[in-house]
Amino acid sequence: MLFRSRSAGCNHIVARPNCACCSAEVRQLTARVNHDLSRRGFVAGGSASVALLGLAAYSGPVRAQDASAPITVFKNVKLFNGVDSDLKAGVNVIVQGDKVTDIVTGDLTPSEGATVIDGSGRTLMPGLIDAHWHTMIAALTVQALLTVAEGDIHFAAAQQAERTLMRGFTTVRDMGGPAFALKRAIDSGIVAGPRIYPSGALISQTSGHGDFRNIWELPGYEGKLSRAEVLNAAALADGRAAVLRATREQLMQGASQIKLVAGGGIASVYDPIDVTEFLPEELEAAVLAAADWGTYVSAHVYTATGIQRCLKAGVKSIEHGQLADEDSVKMMADTGAVWSLQPFVKELHANPDALPPERRQKWEAVWQGTDRAYELAVKHKVPVGFGTDFLFDPKGAELQNKWLAAMTRWYTPASAARAATSDNAFILGMSGPRNPYAAGKLGVIEKGAYADMLLVDGDPTTDFGFVADPDTNFRIIMKGGTVYKNTLGA
């Protein structure tokens, strides 16, 4: 087992009935004031709009289980609970509402009116979690994102969110992009998709991994926003004060964690892969601001130098890190940071020969470092999560499951399955009081956990390859007690 899961509390952010501070009079006054504010005022006014539209909040009070909620019984299944390294046969799992209410071994007489799904010995496992996903920008090219209407972006993202769910990923940690509205729509049932832990905008220095301006847009100056900033896909911040503001703006909108880009990247045009980004005091500013809200900072970074700078500043989640060395990995272990690695190997790339030379050179460096990174993670027992990091690549996004299956290159099938379930749930739980789904556990099948589950043809503890073909092998996909796919005909 790489590491164990944990849960945390939740917080009241959006207007609620019977709350004095959320009364109609106060909200109307707030709306008038917010109308005169700039970008930050627009976002604050959005909270009132959320309440008026009846959309789900970023997080809210824990609700008691509804005794009249529909009951579903998964009968005669083999259970992979997301933690143990073997299956338990002859199990019945009872779901009421959006939670698992009981797990019974042996004979069971379902309650009257319950929907019974006969698993016929198939495996029931937790829904998959992608700890590094880009909900809004996974399946649109950079050119499209910078040129099409904002509404087009949201509709395309909603379509991709449903496809993500139908690949069996019931939860994602969104690591950069304007995903707040889509999250609310999914939580409210307006569109189908995974649970989203949003980071909000990528916070980047000028010329950093999140600076998508063209050269002709320079020089930049305060008050002049780029297209990526207008969309809240990126936030350019130079200096401690600007980083503080950008961090707090994402928290204001409902970020469960903060994403900084602290080193060069592959998808960005201007920064080589080896550069270190953000000064120590800038990184520390984001860490302190996030900690004041009870959550943490994650950082896109590849190199050993960048990793060590981030860890010294208090960053708790290293994203990528394929160019780490022994000392930087030891520091991860010593500081208790988690490592959100991705299986960046050439064989999994959709079309490596089609890459332009400048991007091919960056990819080559990362491809060469991936095996070594996983070996160091195992050696030093650094908690590792699974993520994919698809962005700007419509074809690549469809490879999500194949990348997960490839985790057995470094781990046993059971360990790979835990990485995408209970281990990733641990990472999600690091958001503490900013956890938008703290009312139940994720990544496990146990009493009180969210009923996010897959009924599959396959055994994740012995051969994890079946996850590469979800269309064939995922027979039932359930999220929050609702069945989104059922090929059994029950």
Short mmCIF file of N, CA and C in Angstrom, two decimals, residues 171-310:
data_model
loop_
_atom_site.label_atom_id
_atom_site.label_comp_id
_atom_site.label_asym_id
_atom_site.label_seq_id
_atom_site.Cartn_x
_atom_site.Cartn_y
_atom_site.Cartn_z
N THR A 171 -14.10 10.89 -9.92
CA THR A 171 -13.56 12.08 -9.26
C THR A 171 -12.28 12.50 -9.95
N VAL A 172 -12.07 13.81 -10.06
CA VAL A 172 -10.81 14.34 -10.58
C VAL A 172 -10.37 15.50 -9.70
N ARG A 173 -9.06 15.64 -9.58
CA ARG A 173 -8.49 16.85 -8.98
C ARG A 173 -8.07 17.73 -10.14
N ASP A 174 -8.80 18.83 -10.32
CA ASP A 174 -8.53 19.70 -11.46
C ASP A 174 -7.33 20.59 -11.13
N MET A 175 -6.28 20.48 -11.94
CA MET A 175 -5.03 21.16 -11.63
C MET A 175 -4.78 22.38 -12.52
N GLY A 176 -5.83 23.11 -12.79
CA GLY A 176 -5.68 24.38 -13.47
C GLY A 176 -6.70 24.57 -14.57
N GLY A 177 -7.54 25.61 -14.39
CA GLY A 177 -8.55 25.91 -15.38
C GLY A 177 -9.81 26.44 -14.71
N PRO A 178 -10.66 27.12 -15.46
CA PRO A 178 -11.87 27.73 -14.90
C PRO A 178 -13.00 26.73 -14.72
N ALA A 179 -12.83 25.78 -13.80
CA ALA A 179 -13.75 24.66 -13.67
C ALA A 179 -14.87 24.88 -12.65
N PHE A 180 -14.92 26.05 -12.02
CA PHE A 180 -15.88 26.24 -10.93
C PHE A 180 -17.33 26.10 -11.40
N ALA A 181 -17.68 26.71 -12.51
CA ALA A 181 -19.07 26.64 -12.98
C ALA A 181 -19.44 25.22 -13.39
N LEU A 182 -18.53 24.53 -14.05
CA LEU A 182 -18.82 23.15 -14.44
C LEU A 182 -18.97 22.26 -13.22
N LYS A 183 -18.16 22.48 -12.21
CA LYS A 183 -18.30 21.72 -10.97
C LYS A 183 -19.69 21.90 -10.37
N ARG A 184 -20.16 23.15 -10.31
CA ARG A 184 -21.50 23.40 -9.77
C ARG A 184 -22.57 22.71 -10.60
N ALA A 185 -22.41 22.75 -11.91
CA ALA A 185 -23.40 22.13 -12.79
C ALA A 185 -23.43 20.62 -12.61
N ILE A 186 -22.27 20.01 -12.45
CA ILE A 186 -22.21 18.56 -12.23
C ILE A 186 -22.81 18.21 -10.88
N ASP A 187 -22.42 18.94 -9.84
CA ASP A 187 -22.94 18.66 -8.50
C ASP A 187 -24.45 18.82 -8.43
N SER A 188 -24.99 19.71 -9.26
CA SER A 188 -26.43 19.96 -9.25
C SER A 188 -27.20 19.02 -10.17
N GLY A 189 -26.49 18.19 -10.94
CA GLY A 189 -27.15 17.25 -11.83
C GLY A 189 -27.54 17.83 -13.16
N ILE A 190 -27.08 19.03 -13.48
CA ILE A 190 -27.41 19.65 -14.77
C ILE A 190 -26.69 18.93 -15.90
N VAL A 191 -25.44 18.55 -15.67
CA VAL A 191 -24.69 17.77 -16.64
C VAL A 191 -24.04 16.60 -15.89
N ALA A 192 -23.68 15.56 -16.62
CA ALA A 192 -23.02 14.40 -16.03
C ALA A 192 -21.51 14.60 -16.07
N GLY A 193 -20.86 14.19 -15.00
CA GLY A 193 -19.41 14.31 -14.95
C GLY A 193 -18.89 13.88 -13.61
N PRO A 194 -17.58 13.88 -13.45
CA PRO A 194 -16.98 13.45 -12.18
C PRO A 194 -17.08 14.55 -11.12
N ARG A 195 -16.87 14.17 -9.88
CA ARG A 195 -16.67 15.16 -8.83
C ARG A 195 -15.38 15.93 -9.17
N ILE A 196 -15.38 17.21 -8.91
CA ILE A 196 -14.22 18.03 -9.24
C ILE A 196 -13.69 18.72 -7.99
N TYR A 197 -12.39 18.53 -7.75
CA TYR A 197 -11.67 19.31 -6.75
C TYR A 197 -10.94 20.42 -7.51
N PRO A 198 -11.48 21.64 -7.53
CA PRO A 198 -10.93 22.67 -8.42
C PRO A 198 -9.77 23.44 -7.81
N SER A 199 -8.80 23.77 -8.64
CA SER A 199 -7.69 24.65 -8.25
C SER A 199 -7.91 26.07 -8.72
N GLY A 200 -8.75 26.23 -9.73
CA GLY A 200 -8.87 27.55 -10.34
C GLY A 200 -7.72 27.81 -11.28
N ALA A 201 -7.39 29.07 -11.45
CA ALA A 201 -6.37 29.46 -12.42
C ALA A 201 -4.99 28.93 -12.04
N LEU A 202 -4.22 28.56 -13.07
CA LEU A 202 -2.80 28.30 -12.88
C LEU A 202 -2.13 29.61 -12.49
N ILE A 203 -1.49 29.66 -11.34
CA ILE A 203 -0.80 30.88 -10.92
C ILE A 203 0.63 30.79 -11.43
N SER A 204 1.00 31.76 -12.25
CA SER A 204 2.28 31.71 -12.97
C SER A 204 2.98 33.05 -12.92
N GLN A 205 4.29 33.02 -12.90
CA GLN A 205 5.07 34.24 -13.08
C GLN A 205 5.03 34.66 -14.55
N THR A 206 5.40 35.89 -14.81
CA THR A 206 5.61 36.32 -16.19
C THR A 206 6.68 35.43 -16.83
N SER A 207 6.40 34.99 -18.05
CA SER A 207 7.26 34.10 -18.83
C SER A 207 7.26 32.68 -18.28
N GLY A 208 6.34 32.37 -17.37
CA GLY A 208 6.28 31.05 -16.79
C GLY A 208 5.41 30.10 -17.58
N HIS A 209 5.18 28.92 -17.00
CA HIS A 209 4.44 27.86 -17.67
C HIS A 209 2.98 28.23 -17.92
N GLY A 210 2.47 29.23 -17.20
CA GLY A 210 1.08 29.66 -17.41
C GLY A 210 0.95 30.96 -18.17
N ASP A 211 2.03 31.42 -18.78
CA ASP A 211 1.99 32.67 -19.55
C ASP A 211 1.81 32.31 -21.03
N PHE A 212 0.57 32.43 -21.51
CA PHE A 212 0.26 32.05 -22.89
C PHE A 212 0.12 33.26 -23.81
N ARG A 213 0.66 34.39 -23.42
CA ARG A 213 0.60 35.57 -24.28
C ARG A 213 1.51 35.41 -25.49
N ASN A 214 1.16 36.14 -26.52
CA ASN A 214 2.04 36.23 -27.67
C ASN A 214 3.08 37.32 -27.42
N ILE A 215 4.20 37.23 -28.10
CA ILE A 215 5.26 38.22 -27.92
C ILE A 215 4.75 39.63 -28.22
N TRP A 216 3.85 39.75 -29.20
CA TRP A 216 3.37 41.09 -29.55
C TRP A 216 2.47 41.70 -28.47
N GLU A 217 2.09 40.92 -27.47
CA GLU A 217 1.29 41.46 -26.37
C GLU A 217 2.15 42.08 -25.27
N LEU A 218 3.46 41.97 -25.41
CA LEU A 218 4.37 42.57 -24.43
C LEU A 218 4.68 44.02 -24.83
N PRO A 219 5.00 44.89 -23.88
CA PRO A 219 5.11 44.60 -22.45
C PRO A 219 3.73 44.58 -21.77
N GLY A 220 3.63 43.75 -20.77
CA GLY A 220 2.40 43.73 -20.00
C GLY A 220 2.42 44.80 -18.92
N TYR A 221 1.27 45.17 -18.45
CA TYR A 221 1.19 46.13 -17.35
C TYR A 221 -0.07 45.85 -16.55
N GLU A 222 -0.07 46.32 -15.31
CA GLU A 222 -1.18 46.02 -14.40
C GLU A 222 -2.50 46.53 -14.96
N GLY A 223 -3.49 45.67 -14.92
CA GLY A 223 -4.82 46.03 -15.42
C GLY A 223 -5.07 45.54 -16.84
N LYS A 224 -4.03 45.11 -17.53
CA LYS A 224 -4.18 44.59 -18.88
C LYS A 224 -4.13 43.06 -18.80
N LEU A 225 -5.27 42.44 -18.99
CA LEU A 225 -5.35 40.99 -18.83
C LEU A 225 -5.23 40.28 -20.17
N SER A 226 -4.51 39.17 -20.15
CA SER A 226 -4.42 38.33 -21.34
C SER A 226 -5.68 37.50 -21.48
N ARG A 227 -5.83 36.85 -22.61
CA ARG A 227 -7.01 35.99 -22.85
C ARG A 227 -7.11 34.89 -21.79
N ALA A 228 -5.98 34.25 -21.45
CA ALA A 228 -6.00 33.19 -20.45
C ALA A 228 -6.43 33.72 -19.09
N GLU A 229 -6.04 34.95 -18.77
CA GLU A 229 -6.45 35.54 -17.49
C GLU A 229 -7.93 35.90 -17.49
N VAL A 230 -8.42 36.41 -18.59
CA VAL A 230 -9.84 36.75 -18.69
C VAL A 230 -10.69 35.51 -18.47
N LEU A 231 -10.24 34.38 -18.99
CA LEU A 231 -10.96 33.11 -18.82
C LEU A 231 -10.76 32.52 -17.43
N ASN A 232 -9.86 33.07 -16.63
CA ASN A 232 -9.45 32.52 -15.34
C ASN A 232 -8.80 31.15 -15.52
N ALA A 233 -8.17 30.95 -16.65
CA ALA A 233 -7.38 29.74 -16.86
C ALA A 233 -5.99 29.90 -16.28
N ALA A 234 -5.51 31.13 -16.25
CA ALA A 234 -4.20 31.43 -15.68
C ALA A 234 -4.27 32.77 -14.97
N ALA A 235 -3.38 32.96 -14.02
CA ALA A 235 -3.26 34.23 -13.31
C ALA A 235 -1.78 34.57 -13.24
N LEU A 236 -1.37 35.62 -13.92
CA LEU A 236 0.02 36.04 -13.92
C LEU A 236 0.29 36.88 -12.68
N ALA A 237 1.30 36.51 -11.92
CA ALA A 237 1.58 37.17 -10.65
C ALA A 237 3.08 37.25 -10.44
N ASP A 238 3.59 38.48 -10.31
CA ASP A 238 5.00 38.70 -10.04
C ASP A 238 5.13 39.48 -8.74
N GLY A 239 5.89 38.93 -7.80
CA GLY A 239 6.04 39.56 -6.51
C GLY A 239 5.10 38.99 -5.48
N ARG A 240 5.48 39.13 -4.23
CA ARG A 240 4.73 38.54 -3.13
C ARG A 240 3.29 39.02 -3.10
N ALA A 241 3.06 40.30 -3.25
CA ALA A 241 1.71 40.85 -3.15
C ALA A 241 0.81 40.30 -4.25
N ALA A 242 1.35 40.23 -5.46
CA ALA A 242 0.54 39.73 -6.58
C ALA A 242 0.21 38.25 -6.41
N VAL A 243 1.15 37.46 -5.89
CA VAL A 243 0.89 36.05 -5.66
C VAL A 243 -0.16 35.87 -4.56
N LEU A 244 -0.06 36.68 -3.51
CA LEU A 244 -1.08 36.64 -2.45
C LEU A 244 -2.46 36.91 -3.03
N ARG A 245 -2.56 37.94 -3.85
CA ARG A 245 -3.86 38.30 -4.42
C ARG A 245 -4.40 37.18 -5.30
N ALA A 246 -3.55 36.64 -6.17
CA ALA A 246 -3.99 35.57 -7.06
C ALA A 246 -4.43 34.34 -6.29
N THR A 247 -3.68 33.99 -5.26
CA THR A 247 -4.04 32.83 -4.43
C THR A 247 -5.38 33.05 -3.76
N ARG A 248 -5.56 34.21 -3.16
CA ARG A 248 -6.80 34.49 -2.44
C ARG A 248 -7.99 34.58 -3.38
N GLU A 249 -7.76 35.02 -4.60
CA GLU A 249 -8.86 35.06 -5.56
C GLU A 249 -9.35 33.66 -5.92
N GLN A 250 -8.42 32.71 -6.02
CA GLN A 250 -8.86 31.33 -6.31
C GLN A 250 -9.60 30.74 -5.12
N LEU A 251 -9.12 31.01 -3.91
CA LEU A 251 -9.81 30.54 -2.71
C LEU A 251 -11.20 31.17 -2.61
N MET A 252 -11.31 32.41 -2.99
CA MET A 252 -12.59 33.12 -2.95
C MET A 252 -13.62 32.44 -3.85
N GLN A 253 -13.15 31.91 -4.96
CA GLN A 253 -14.06 31.27 -5.91
C GLN A 253 -14.40 29.83 -5.54
N GLY A 254 -13.68 29.27 -4.56
CA GLY A 254 -13.99 27.91 -4.13
C GLY A 254 -12.91 26.90 -4.41
N ALA A 255 -11.66 27.33 -4.60
CA ALA A 255 -10.57 26.38 -4.85
C ALA A 255 -10.41 25.46 -3.65
N SER A 256 -10.26 24.17 -3.90
CA SER A 256 -9.99 23.23 -2.81
C SER A 256 -8.50 23.12 -2.53
N GLN A 257 -7.67 23.48 -3.50
CA GLN A 257 -6.22 23.56 -3.34
C GLN A 257 -5.71 24.57 -4.34
N ILE A 258 -4.48 25.01 -4.18
CA ILE A 258 -3.89 26.03 -5.06
C ILE A 258 -2.85 25.37 -5.96
N LYS A 259 -2.82 25.81 -7.21
CA LYS A 259 -1.84 25.28 -8.17
C LYS A 259 -0.92 26.40 -8.63
N LEU A 260 0.37 26.27 -8.33
CA LEU A 260 1.39 27.16 -8.84
C LEU A 260 2.21 26.43 -9.89
N VAL A 261 2.73 27.16 -10.86
CA VAL A 261 3.66 26.56 -11.82
C VAL A 261 5.04 27.10 -11.50
N ALA A 262 5.89 26.21 -10.99
CA ALA A 262 7.16 26.63 -10.40
C ALA A 262 8.37 26.19 -11.23
N GLY A 263 8.13 25.84 -12.50
CA GLY A 263 9.23 25.45 -13.36
C GLY A 263 8.78 25.37 -14.80
N GLY A 264 9.72 25.18 -15.68
CA GLY A 264 9.42 25.09 -17.10
C GLY A 264 8.52 23.93 -17.43
N GLY A 265 7.86 24.02 -18.57
CA GLY A 265 6.92 22.99 -18.95
C GLY A 265 7.01 22.62 -20.41
N ILE A 266 6.28 21.57 -20.76
CA ILE A 266 6.30 21.06 -22.13
C ILE A 266 5.34 21.82 -23.01
N ALA A 267 4.14 22.11 -22.49
CA ALA A 267 3.12 22.76 -23.31
C ALA A 267 3.35 24.25 -23.49
N SER A 268 4.15 24.86 -22.64
CA SER A 268 4.39 26.30 -22.73
C SER A 268 5.49 26.59 -23.75
N VAL A 269 5.42 27.78 -24.33
CA VAL A 269 6.27 28.10 -25.48
C VAL A 269 7.61 28.68 -25.07
N TYR A 270 7.62 29.55 -24.04
CA TYR A 270 8.79 30.40 -23.82
C TYR A 270 9.77 29.86 -22.78
N ASP A 271 9.32 29.00 -21.86
CA ASP A 271 10.21 28.59 -20.78
C ASP A 271 10.79 27.20 -21.04
N PRO A 272 12.12 27.08 -21.08
CA PRO A 272 12.75 25.76 -21.21
C PRO A 272 12.39 24.88 -20.01
N ILE A 273 12.51 23.58 -20.17
CA ILE A 273 12.10 22.64 -19.14
C ILE A 273 12.94 22.78 -17.87
N ASP A 274 14.16 23.30 -18.01
CA ASP A 274 15.08 23.32 -16.87
C ASP A 274 14.97 24.56 -16.00
N VAL A 275 14.17 25.56 -16.37
CA VAL A 275 14.16 26.80 -15.61
C VAL A 275 13.39 26.63 -14.31
N THR A 276 13.81 27.44 -13.30
CA THR A 276 13.12 27.48 -12.01
C THR A 276 12.29 28.76 -11.97
N GLU A 277 11.05 28.64 -11.53
CA GLU A 277 10.13 29.77 -11.57
C GLU A 277 9.58 30.07 -10.17
N PHE A 278 9.35 31.34 -9.93
CA PHE A 278 8.93 31.93 -8.65
C PHE A 278 10.09 31.94 -7.66
N LEU A 279 10.25 33.09 -7.03
CA LEU A 279 11.25 33.24 -5.98
C LEU A 279 10.74 32.58 -4.70
N PRO A 280 11.63 32.22 -3.80
CA PRO A 280 11.19 31.56 -2.56
C PRO A 280 10.11 32.33 -1.83
N GLU A 281 10.25 33.65 -1.75
CA GLU A 281 9.24 34.44 -1.02
C GLU A 281 7.89 34.46 -1.73
N GLU A 282 7.90 34.32 -3.05
CA GLU A 282 6.64 34.25 -3.78
C GLU A 282 5.94 32.91 -3.51
N LEU A 283 6.70 31.83 -3.54
CA LEU A 283 6.13 30.52 -3.23
C LEU A 283 5.58 30.50 -1.80
N GLU A 284 6.35 31.04 -0.87
CA GLU A 284 5.94 31.05 0.53
C GLU A 284 4.66 31.85 0.73
N ALA A 285 4.49 32.92 -0.03
CA ALA A 285 3.27 33.73 0.09
C ALA A 285 2.04 32.90 -0.22
N ALA A 286 2.10 32.12 -1.30
CA ALA A 286 0.96 31.27 -1.65
C ALA A 286 0.73 30.20 -0.59
N VAL A 287 1.81 29.60 -0.09
CA VAL A 287 1.68 28.56 0.92
C VAL A 287 1.01 29.10 2.17
N LEU A 288 1.42 30.28 2.63
CA LEU A 288 0.84 30.86 3.84
C LEU A 288 -0.62 31.22 3.64
N ALA A 289 -0.94 31.78 2.47
CA ALA A 289 -2.33 32.15 2.19
C ALA A 289 -3.22 30.92 2.14
N ALA A 290 -2.74 29.85 1.52
CA ALA A 290 -3.51 28.62 1.46
C ALA A 290 -3.67 28.00 2.85
N ALA A 291 -2.60 28.01 3.63
CA ALA A 291 -2.66 27.44 4.97
C ALA A 291 -3.66 28.20 5.84
N ASP A 292 -3.77 29.50 5.64
CA ASP A 292 -4.76 30.28 6.40
C ASP A 292 -6.18 29.81 6.11
N TRP A 293 -6.38 29.20 4.95
CA TRP A 293 -7.69 28.65 4.57
C TRP A 293 -7.75 27.15 4.84
N GLY A 294 -6.74 26.61 5.47
CA GLY A 294 -6.76 25.20 5.84
C GLY A 294 -6.42 24.24 4.74
N THR A 295 -5.82 24.74 3.66
CA THR A 295 -5.52 23.87 2.53
C THR A 295 -4.05 24.01 2.13
N TYR A 296 -3.69 23.59 0.94
CA TYR A 296 -2.28 23.43 0.58
C TYR A 296 -2.02 23.93 -0.83
N VAL A 297 -0.73 24.02 -1.16
CA VAL A 297 -0.28 24.41 -2.49
C VAL A 297 0.34 23.21 -3.19
N SER A 298 -0.03 23.01 -4.44
CA SER A 298 0.62 22.04 -5.32
C SER A 298 1.44 22.82 -6.34
N ALA A 299 2.49 22.19 -6.84
CA ALA A 299 3.36 22.92 -7.76
C ALA A 299 3.77 22.05 -8.94
N HIS A 300 3.53 22.58 -10.14
CA HIS A 300 4.09 22.01 -11.37
C HIS A 300 5.58 22.29 -11.36
N VAL A 301 6.39 21.24 -11.37
CA VAL A 301 7.84 21.41 -11.38
C VAL A 301 8.47 20.08 -11.77
N TYR A 302 9.54 20.16 -12.55
CA TYR A 302 10.21 18.95 -13.03
C TYR A 302 11.58 18.72 -12.38
N THR A 303 12.34 19.77 -12.17
CA THR A 303 13.75 19.61 -11.83
C THR A 303 13.98 19.48 -10.33
N ALA A 304 15.14 18.92 -9.99
CA ALA A 304 15.51 18.76 -8.59
C ALA A 304 15.62 20.12 -7.88
N THR A 305 16.21 21.10 -8.56
CA THR A 305 16.35 22.43 -7.96
C THR A 305 14.99 23.04 -7.67
N GLY A 306 14.09 22.95 -8.63
CA GLY A 306 12.76 23.50 -8.44
C GLY A 306 11.98 22.77 -7.35
N ILE A 307 12.12 21.45 -7.30
CA ILE A 307 11.43 20.67 -6.28
C ILE A 307 11.89 21.10 -4.89
N GLN A 308 13.20 21.22 -4.71
CA GLN A 308 13.71 21.59 -3.39
C GLN A 308 13.28 22.99 -2.99
N ARG A 309 13.26 23.92 -3.93
CA ARG A 309 12.80 25.27 -3.59
C ARG A 309 11.34 25.23 -3.15
N CYS A 310 10.51 24.45 -3.85
CA CYS A 310 9.10 24.35 -3.49
C CYS A 310 8.92 23.74 -2.10
#
